[in-house]
Coordinates of C-alpha atoms in Angstrom, one line a residue:
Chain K
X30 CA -93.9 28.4 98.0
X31 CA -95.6 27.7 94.6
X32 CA -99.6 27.5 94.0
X33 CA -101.4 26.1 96.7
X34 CA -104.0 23.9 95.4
X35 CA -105.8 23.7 99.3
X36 CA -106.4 27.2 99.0
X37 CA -110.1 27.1 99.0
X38 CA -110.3 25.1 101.6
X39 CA -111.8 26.5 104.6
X40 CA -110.2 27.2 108.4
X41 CA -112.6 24.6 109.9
X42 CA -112.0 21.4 107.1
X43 CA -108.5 21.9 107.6
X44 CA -109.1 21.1 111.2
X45 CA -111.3 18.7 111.4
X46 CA -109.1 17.0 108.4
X47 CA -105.9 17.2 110.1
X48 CA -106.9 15.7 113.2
X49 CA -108.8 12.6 111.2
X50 CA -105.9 12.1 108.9
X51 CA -103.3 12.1 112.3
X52 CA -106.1 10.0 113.9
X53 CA -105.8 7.6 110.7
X54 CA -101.9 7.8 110.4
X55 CA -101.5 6.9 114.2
X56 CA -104.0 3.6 114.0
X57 CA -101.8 2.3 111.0
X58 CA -99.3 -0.6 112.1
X59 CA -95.7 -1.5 110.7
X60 CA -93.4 -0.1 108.5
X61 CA -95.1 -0.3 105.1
X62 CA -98.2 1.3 106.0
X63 CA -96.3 4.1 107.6
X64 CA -93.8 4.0 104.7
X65 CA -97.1 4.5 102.7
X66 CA -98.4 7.5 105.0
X67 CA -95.2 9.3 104.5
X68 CA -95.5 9.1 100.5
X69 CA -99.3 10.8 100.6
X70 CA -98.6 13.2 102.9
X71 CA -95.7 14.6 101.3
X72 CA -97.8 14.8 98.5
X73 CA -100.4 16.5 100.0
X74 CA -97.9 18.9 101.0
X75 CA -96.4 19.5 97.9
X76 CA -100.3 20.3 96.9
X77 CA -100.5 22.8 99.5
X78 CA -97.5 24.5 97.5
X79 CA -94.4 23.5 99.8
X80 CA -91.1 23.1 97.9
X81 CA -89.1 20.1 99.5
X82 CA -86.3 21.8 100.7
X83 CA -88.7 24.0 103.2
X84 CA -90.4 20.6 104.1
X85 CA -87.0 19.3 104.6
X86 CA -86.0 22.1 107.0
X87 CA -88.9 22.0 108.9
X88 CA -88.7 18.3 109.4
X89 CA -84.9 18.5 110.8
X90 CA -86.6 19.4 114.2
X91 CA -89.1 16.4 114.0
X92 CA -86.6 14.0 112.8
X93 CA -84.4 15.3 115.9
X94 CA -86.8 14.5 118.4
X95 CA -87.4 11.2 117.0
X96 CA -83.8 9.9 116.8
X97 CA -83.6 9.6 120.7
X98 CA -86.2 6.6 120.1
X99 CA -83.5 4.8 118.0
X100 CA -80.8 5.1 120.9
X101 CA -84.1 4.0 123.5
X102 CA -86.4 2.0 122.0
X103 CA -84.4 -1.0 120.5
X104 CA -82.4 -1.6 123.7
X105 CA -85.1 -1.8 125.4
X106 CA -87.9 -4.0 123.9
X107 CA -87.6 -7.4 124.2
X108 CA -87.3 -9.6 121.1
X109 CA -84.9 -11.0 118.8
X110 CA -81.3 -9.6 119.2
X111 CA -79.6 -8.3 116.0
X112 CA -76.7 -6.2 117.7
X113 CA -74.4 -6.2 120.7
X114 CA -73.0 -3.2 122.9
X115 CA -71.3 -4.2 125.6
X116 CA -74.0 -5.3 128.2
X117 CA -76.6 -3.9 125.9
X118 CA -78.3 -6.0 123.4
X119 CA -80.8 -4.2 120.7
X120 CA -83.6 -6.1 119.2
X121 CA -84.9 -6.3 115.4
X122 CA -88.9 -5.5 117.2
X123 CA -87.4 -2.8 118.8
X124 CA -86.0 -1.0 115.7
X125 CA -89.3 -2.0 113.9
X126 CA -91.0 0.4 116.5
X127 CA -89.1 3.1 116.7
X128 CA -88.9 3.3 112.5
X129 CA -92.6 2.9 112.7
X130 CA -93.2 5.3 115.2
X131 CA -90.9 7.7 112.8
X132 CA -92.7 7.0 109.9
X133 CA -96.1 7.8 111.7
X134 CA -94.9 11.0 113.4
X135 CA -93.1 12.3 110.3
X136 CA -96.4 11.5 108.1
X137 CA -98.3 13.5 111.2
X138 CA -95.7 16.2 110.8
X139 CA -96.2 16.3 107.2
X140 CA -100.0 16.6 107.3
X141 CA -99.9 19.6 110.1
X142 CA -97.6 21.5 107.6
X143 CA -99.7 21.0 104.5
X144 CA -103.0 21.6 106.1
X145 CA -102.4 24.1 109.0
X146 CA -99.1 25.8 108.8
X147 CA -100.2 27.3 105.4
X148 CA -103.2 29.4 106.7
X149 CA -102.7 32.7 108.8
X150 CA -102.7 31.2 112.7
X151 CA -105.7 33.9 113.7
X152 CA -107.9 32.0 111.0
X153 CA -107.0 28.7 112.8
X154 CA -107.8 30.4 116.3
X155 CA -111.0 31.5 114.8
X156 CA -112.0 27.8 113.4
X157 CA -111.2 26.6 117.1
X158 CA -113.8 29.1 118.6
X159 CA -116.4 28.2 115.4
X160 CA -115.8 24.7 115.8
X161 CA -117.0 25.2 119.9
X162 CA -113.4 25.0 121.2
X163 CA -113.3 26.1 125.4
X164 CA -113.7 29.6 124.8
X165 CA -110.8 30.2 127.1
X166 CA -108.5 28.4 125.3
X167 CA -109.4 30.0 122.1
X168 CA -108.9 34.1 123.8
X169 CA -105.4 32.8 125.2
X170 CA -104.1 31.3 121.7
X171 CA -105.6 34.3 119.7
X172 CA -103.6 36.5 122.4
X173 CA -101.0 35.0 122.7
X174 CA -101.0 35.1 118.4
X175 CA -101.9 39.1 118.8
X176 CA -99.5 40.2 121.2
X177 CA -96.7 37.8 120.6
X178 CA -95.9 39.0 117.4
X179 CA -96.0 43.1 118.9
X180 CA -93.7 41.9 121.4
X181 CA -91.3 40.2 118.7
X182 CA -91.6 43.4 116.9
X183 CA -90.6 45.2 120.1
X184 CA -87.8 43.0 120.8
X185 CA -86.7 43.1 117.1
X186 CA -86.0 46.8 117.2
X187 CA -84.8 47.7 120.8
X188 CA -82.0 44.6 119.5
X189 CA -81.8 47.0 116.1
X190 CA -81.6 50.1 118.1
X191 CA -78.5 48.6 120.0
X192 CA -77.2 47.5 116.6
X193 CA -77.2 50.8 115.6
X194 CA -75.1 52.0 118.6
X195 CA -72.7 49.9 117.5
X196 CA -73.7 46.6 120.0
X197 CA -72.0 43.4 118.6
X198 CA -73.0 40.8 121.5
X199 CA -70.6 38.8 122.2
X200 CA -69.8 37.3 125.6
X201 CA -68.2 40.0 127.6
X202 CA -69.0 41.4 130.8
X203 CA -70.9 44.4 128.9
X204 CA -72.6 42.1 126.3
X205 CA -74.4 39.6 128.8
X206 CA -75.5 42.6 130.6
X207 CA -76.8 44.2 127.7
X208 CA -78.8 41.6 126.9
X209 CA -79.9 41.3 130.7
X210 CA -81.2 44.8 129.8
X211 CA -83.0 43.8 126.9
X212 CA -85.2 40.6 128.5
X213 CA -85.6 42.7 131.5
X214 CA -87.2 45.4 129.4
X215 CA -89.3 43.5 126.9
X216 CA -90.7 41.9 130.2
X217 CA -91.4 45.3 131.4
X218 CA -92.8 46.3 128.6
X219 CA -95.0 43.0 127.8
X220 CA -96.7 43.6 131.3
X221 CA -97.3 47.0 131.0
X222 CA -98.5 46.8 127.7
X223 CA -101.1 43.6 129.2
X224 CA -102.1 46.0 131.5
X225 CA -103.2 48.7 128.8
X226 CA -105.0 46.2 126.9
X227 CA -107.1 45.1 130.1
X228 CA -107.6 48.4 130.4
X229 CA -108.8 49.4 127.0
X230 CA -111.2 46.4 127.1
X231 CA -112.5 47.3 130.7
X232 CA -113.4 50.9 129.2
X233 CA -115.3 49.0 126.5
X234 CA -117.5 47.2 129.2
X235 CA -115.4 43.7 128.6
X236 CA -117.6 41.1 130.8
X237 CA -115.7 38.0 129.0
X238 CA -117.6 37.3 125.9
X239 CA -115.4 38.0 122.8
X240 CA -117.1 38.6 119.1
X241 CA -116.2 35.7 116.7
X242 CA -117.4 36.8 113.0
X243 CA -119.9 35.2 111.2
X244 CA -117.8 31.9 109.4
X245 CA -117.1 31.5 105.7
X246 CA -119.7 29.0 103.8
X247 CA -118.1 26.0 103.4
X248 CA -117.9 25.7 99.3
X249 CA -117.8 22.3 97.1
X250 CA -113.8 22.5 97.9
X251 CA -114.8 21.5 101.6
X252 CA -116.9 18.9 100.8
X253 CA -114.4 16.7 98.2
X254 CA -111.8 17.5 100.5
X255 CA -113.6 16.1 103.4
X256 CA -114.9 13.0 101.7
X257 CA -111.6 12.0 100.0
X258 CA -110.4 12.6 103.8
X259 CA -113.3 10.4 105.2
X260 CA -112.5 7.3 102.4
X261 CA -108.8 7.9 103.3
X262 CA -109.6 7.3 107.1
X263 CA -111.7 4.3 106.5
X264 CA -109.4 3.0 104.2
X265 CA -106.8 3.2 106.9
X266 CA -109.1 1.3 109.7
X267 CA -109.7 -1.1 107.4
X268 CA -106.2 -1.8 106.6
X269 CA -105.7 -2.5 110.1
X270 CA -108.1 -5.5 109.9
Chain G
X9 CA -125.2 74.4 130.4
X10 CA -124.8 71.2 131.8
X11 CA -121.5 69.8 132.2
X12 CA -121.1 66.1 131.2
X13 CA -118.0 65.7 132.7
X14 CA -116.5 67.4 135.3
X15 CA -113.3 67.3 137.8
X16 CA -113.6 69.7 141.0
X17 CA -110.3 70.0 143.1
X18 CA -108.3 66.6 142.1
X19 CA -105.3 65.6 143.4
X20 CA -103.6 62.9 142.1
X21 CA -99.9 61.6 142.3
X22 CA -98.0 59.2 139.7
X23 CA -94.6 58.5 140.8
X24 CA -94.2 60.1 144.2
X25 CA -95.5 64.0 142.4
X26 CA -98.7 65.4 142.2
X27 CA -99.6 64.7 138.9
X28 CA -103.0 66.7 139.1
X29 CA -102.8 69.4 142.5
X30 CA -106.4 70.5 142.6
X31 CA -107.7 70.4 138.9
X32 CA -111.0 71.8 138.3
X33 CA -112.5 70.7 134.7
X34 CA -115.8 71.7 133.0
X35 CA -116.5 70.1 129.8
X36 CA -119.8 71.2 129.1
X37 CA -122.5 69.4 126.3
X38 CA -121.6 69.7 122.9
X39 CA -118.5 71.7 122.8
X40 CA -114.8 70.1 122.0
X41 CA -112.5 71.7 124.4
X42 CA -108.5 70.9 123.7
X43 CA -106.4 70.3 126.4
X44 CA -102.8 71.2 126.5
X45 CA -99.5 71.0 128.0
X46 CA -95.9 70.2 128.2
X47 CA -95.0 66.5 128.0
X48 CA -95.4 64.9 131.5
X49 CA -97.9 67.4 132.3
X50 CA -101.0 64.9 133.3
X51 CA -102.8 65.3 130.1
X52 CA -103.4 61.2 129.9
X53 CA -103.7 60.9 133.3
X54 CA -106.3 63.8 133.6
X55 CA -108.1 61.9 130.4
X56 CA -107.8 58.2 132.6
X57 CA -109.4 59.9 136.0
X58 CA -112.2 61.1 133.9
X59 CA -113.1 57.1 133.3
X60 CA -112.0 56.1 136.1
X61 CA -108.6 54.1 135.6
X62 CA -106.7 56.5 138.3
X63 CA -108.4 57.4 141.5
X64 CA -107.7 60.5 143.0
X65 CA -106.6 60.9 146.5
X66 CA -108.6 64.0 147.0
X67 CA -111.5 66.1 145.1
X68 CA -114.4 64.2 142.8
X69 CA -115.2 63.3 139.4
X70 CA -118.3 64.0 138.4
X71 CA -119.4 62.5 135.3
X72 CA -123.5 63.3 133.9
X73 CA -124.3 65.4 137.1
X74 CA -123.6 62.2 139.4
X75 CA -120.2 62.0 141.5
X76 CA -118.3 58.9 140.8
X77 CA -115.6 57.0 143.2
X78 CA -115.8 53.5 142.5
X79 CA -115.6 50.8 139.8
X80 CA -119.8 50.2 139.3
X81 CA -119.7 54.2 139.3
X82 CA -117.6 54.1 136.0
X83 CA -119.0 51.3 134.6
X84 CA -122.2 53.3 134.1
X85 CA -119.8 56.4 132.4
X86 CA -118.2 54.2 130.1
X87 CA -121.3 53.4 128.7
X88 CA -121.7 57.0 127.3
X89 CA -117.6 58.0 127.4
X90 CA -115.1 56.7 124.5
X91 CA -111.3 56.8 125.3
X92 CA -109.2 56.7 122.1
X93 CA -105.7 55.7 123.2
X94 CA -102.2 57.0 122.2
X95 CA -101.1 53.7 120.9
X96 CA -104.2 51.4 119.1
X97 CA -102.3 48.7 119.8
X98 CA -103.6 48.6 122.9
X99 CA -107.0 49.3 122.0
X100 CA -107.4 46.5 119.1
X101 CA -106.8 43.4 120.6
X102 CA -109.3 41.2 118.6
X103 CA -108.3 38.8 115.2
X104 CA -110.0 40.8 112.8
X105 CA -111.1 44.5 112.2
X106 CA -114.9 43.7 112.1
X107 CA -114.8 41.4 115.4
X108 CA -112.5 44.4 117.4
X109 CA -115.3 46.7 116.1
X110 CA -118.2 44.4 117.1
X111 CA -116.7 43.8 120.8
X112 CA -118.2 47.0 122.3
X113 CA -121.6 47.0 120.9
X114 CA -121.6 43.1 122.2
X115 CA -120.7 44.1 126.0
X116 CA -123.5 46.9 125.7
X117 CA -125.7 43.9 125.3
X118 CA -126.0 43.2 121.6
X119 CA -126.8 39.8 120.0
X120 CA -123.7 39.2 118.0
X121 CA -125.5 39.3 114.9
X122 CA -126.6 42.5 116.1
X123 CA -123.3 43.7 117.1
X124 CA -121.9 42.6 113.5
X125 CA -124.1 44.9 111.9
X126 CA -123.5 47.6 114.2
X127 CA -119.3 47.1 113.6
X128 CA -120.6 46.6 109.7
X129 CA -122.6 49.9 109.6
X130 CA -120.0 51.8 111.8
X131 CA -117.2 50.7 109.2
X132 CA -119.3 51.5 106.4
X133 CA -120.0 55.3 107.8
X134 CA -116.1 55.7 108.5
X135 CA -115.6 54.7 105.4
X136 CA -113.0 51.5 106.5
X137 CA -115.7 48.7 105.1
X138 CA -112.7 47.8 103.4
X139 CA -110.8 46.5 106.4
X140 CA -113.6 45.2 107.7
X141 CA -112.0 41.4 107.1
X142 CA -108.1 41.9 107.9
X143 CA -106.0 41.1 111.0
X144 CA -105.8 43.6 113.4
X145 CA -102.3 43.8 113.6
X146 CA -101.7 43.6 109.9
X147 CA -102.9 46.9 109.3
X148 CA -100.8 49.6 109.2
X149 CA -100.1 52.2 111.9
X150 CA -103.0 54.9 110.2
X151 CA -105.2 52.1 109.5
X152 CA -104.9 51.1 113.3
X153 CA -105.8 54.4 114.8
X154 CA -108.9 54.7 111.9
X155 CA -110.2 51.0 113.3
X156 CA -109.6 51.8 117.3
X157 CA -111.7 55.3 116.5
X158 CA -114.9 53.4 114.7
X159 CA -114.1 50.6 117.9
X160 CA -115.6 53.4 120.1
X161 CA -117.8 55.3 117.5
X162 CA -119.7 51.9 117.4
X163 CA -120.8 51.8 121.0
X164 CA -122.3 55.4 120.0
X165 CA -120.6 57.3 122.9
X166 CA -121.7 60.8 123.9
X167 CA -118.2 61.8 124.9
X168 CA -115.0 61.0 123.1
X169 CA -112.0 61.5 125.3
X170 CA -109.3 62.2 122.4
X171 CA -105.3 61.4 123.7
X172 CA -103.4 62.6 120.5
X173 CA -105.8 61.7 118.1
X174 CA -103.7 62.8 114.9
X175 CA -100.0 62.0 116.5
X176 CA -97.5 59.6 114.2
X177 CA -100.5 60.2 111.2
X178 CA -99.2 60.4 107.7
X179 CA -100.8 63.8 105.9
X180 CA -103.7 61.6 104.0
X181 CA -104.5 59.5 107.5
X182 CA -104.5 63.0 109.7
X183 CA -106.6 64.7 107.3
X184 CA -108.9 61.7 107.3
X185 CA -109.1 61.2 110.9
X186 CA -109.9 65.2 111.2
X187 CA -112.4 65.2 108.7
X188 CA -114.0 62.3 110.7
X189 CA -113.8 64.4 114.1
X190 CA -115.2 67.4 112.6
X191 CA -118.0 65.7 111.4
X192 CA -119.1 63.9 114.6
X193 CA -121.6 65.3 117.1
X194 CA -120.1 64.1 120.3
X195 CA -119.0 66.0 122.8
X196 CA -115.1 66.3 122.8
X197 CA -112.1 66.7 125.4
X198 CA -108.9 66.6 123.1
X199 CA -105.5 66.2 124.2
X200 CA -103.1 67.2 121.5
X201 CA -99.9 69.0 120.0
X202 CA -100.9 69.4 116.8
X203 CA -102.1 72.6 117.0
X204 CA -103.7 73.0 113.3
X205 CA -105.9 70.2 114.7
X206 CA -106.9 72.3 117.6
X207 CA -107.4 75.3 115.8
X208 CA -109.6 73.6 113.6
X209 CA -111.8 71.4 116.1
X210 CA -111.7 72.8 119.1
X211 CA -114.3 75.3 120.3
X212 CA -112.4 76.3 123.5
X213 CA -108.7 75.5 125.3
X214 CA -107.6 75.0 128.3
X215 CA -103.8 74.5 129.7
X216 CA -102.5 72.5 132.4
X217 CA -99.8 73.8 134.0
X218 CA -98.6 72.7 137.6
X219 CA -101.5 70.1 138.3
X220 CA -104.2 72.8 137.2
X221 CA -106.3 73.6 134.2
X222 CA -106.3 77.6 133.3
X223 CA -107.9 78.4 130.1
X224 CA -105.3 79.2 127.2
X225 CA -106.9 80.6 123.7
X226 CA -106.0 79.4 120.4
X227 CA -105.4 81.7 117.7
X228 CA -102.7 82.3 114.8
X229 CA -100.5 85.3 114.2
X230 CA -100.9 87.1 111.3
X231 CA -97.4 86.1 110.1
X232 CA -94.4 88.9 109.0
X233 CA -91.9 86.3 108.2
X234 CA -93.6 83.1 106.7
X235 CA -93.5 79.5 108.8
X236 CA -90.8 77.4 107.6
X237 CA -92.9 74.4 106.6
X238 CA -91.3 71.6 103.4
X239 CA -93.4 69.9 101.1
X240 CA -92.8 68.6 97.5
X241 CA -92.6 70.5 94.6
X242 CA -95.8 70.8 92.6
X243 CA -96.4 73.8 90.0
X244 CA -97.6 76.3 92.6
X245 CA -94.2 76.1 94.4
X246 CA -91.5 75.1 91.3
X247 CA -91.7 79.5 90.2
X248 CA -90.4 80.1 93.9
X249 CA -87.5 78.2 93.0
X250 CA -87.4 79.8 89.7
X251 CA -87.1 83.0 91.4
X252 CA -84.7 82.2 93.7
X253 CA -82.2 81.0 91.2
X254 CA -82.8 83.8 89.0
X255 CA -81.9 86.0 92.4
X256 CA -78.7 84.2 92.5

């Protein structure tokens, strides 16, 4: 990645941001605007310091999803017929919506990796819990962000340990059961270590309130960024009209 | 002397063997007793009865002159007891260093500015101010065990409960760490095998051996063939190689 001009911005603005530009992106209607959407939200990625080839990659998986609407969508809404396949017929609206859903999702796509997938996940966990997010929801995803990564670490090197015993994979009898070995035993280990932790907050007198640190001030970055963001929005409902 | 914490005849089975077979346990006011024993001997599981995570199937835990059997019971003690764990993994479950620090001082009934200040001020003492702002499990394995220490030193305990306080420490981190234990005035029980440690906290030992606690001593031989120990080479030590290749 190269600089990343939304450094500054705060946890919280990238948020609130995100969901107002996806808000704004999703009201917009046909091909252009989405066309549109697409162009400034790869730019605003690029700002955030994404190279295109990692945007590309990441977008394989979106695009992915979103070609099963092109095989749905135009044999199945009514309109004028461009094409004929057999006894199915596909229509010019239906391949209007599917390429404008695309459009819309990908733009969507592109804001979430500019804006949130550049900033450590815990920071986002804590901008849900500052922003008055259900504080359950909040301790499961910071969890879940805590412990998933020990557990990746665990995995990662009782699979290096085999590695190092000379363990290939493979498909054989000896290999699947291996690997049997391995899920079974991160699962054993994942509960055992949840256990230990519910024990080490019981010991510290846990009754279900969790400290969240005092947030960041929200600087002059924040504001232009949420203004631009709130003139974009309009902009978009406006378009609409 | 009082005791503060105090096992009389506990049994208590893990896996189908008695674990603890009548262990009797005085850790009076003050004093840091170590607490050793073969691997698999019950140290951690001595240390986890004493808060009340195992329950014995026979004798009593009694923890500041009152007899404790149930969960409320221990509630109470682990107002006044800290348990550092072997593994701080398990003990630092919060995002950030100052929010694991301020979680105790919140559940004994802090406001959380409060309970910032107390994780601020306990950080600050420790010296670790500087970690104050980084993810938990960002920070490295000496870092970890520094953090999960001022996590307990922040609810102000009377009693630290100590499993291998100094195991898997690099030489800067164990010194540290011992330097912070030596200068605390809690009361300690310390389960280690790092006997240096011992030797140099500890104000009395005891062993346990078969399920029971007898008292052991700790003390160093005056040496007639040196310890084998490796270290680098600074310019105390480069003459001894001198000397040894001038020998040869």
């Amino acid at each position: 990645m190269s600089r990343d001009l939304l450094a500054p911005l705060d946890p919280r603005t990238r948020l609130l941001g995100a969901l107002a530009l996806i808000l704004a992106v999703l009201s917009l209607d046909g091909p252009a605007a989405g066309l549109l959407a697409v162009a400034a939200a790869f730019g605003l990625a690029l700002a955030a310091g994404w190279r295109p080839a990692g945007l590309a990659r990441r977008l394989v998986h979106v695009e992915g999803i979103m070609a099963a609407l092109f095989l749905v969508l135009p044999f199945t809404t009514p309109g004028t017929t461009v094409l004929h396949l057999g006894p199915l017929t596909a229509t010019s609206d239906g391949l209007l919506l599917a390429l404008g859903l695309m459009l819309r999702v990908t733009a969507s796509a592109l804001i979430v990796l500019a804006l949130l997938a550049t900033v450590e996940p815990i920071r986002l966990g804590q901008a849900l819990a500052r922003l008055r997010t259900p504080v359950r929801l909040v301790q499961l995803l910071l969890l879940v962000l805590r412990y998933g990564a020990l557990l990746r670490a665990e995995l990662r090197r009782m699979r290096e340990a085999a590695r190092a015993r000379g363990f290939r994979g493979g498909l054989s009898i000896h290999a699947l059961r291996s690997f049997g070995w391995l899920a079974g035993m991160t699962l054993v280990r994942a509960l055992e270590r949840a256990e230990r932790v519910e024990e080490g907050m019981r010991l510290r007198l846990w009754q279900g309130a969790l400290p969240v640190a005092a947030p960041g001030r929200l600087g002059r970055a924040d504001a232009a960024f949420g203004t631009g963001v709130l003139a974009l929005a309009l902009l978009a409902v406006i378009g609409i009209r | 002397m009082s005791a503060v914490l105090a096992l009389d005849g506990v049994v208590l089975a893990r896996g189908g063997s008695r674990v603890l077979d009548g262990a009797d346990l005085r850790l009076e006011r003050g004093e840091r007793l170590a607490l050793v024993g073969a691997n698999g001997a019950g140290k951690t599981t001595l240390l986890r009865a004493l808060v009340g995570l195992e329950k014995p199937t026979a004798g009593r835990v009694v923890a500041f002159g009152r007899p404790c059997a149930d969960e409320p019971d221990f509630r109470t003690v682990r107002r006044r007891v800290g348990l550092l764990f072997q593994d701080p993994d398990d003990q630092l479950f919060c995002p950030t260093v100052q929010e694991d620090v301020a979680f105790g001082p919140l559940n004994l009934g802090e406001t959380p500015k409060a309970a910032f200040a107390t994780a601020r001020a306990t950080l600050d003492r420790l010296g670790l101010d500087h970690l104050a702002e980084r993810i938990t499990h960002r920070l490295s394995g000496g870092e970890k065990r520094l953090v999960a220490l001022a996590g307990l030193l922040a609810m102000a305990p009377e009693v630290l409960l100590l499993d291998e306080p100094t195991n898997a420490l690099d030489d800067a981190n164990r010194a540290r760490m011992l330097d912070l234990l030596a200068g605390l005035d809690a009361t300690m029980l310390i389960v280690s095998h790092d006997r240096p440690a011992l030797e140099r906290l500890a104000t009395r030992a005891v062993v346990l051996q078969g399920g029971r606690l007898e008292p052991a001593i700790i003390h160093r031989h005056p040496c007639p063939t040196p310890a084998l120990h490796i270290h680098g080479l600074d310019d105390d030590h480069r003459h001894e190689l001198e000397t040894a290749a001038r020998r040869a």
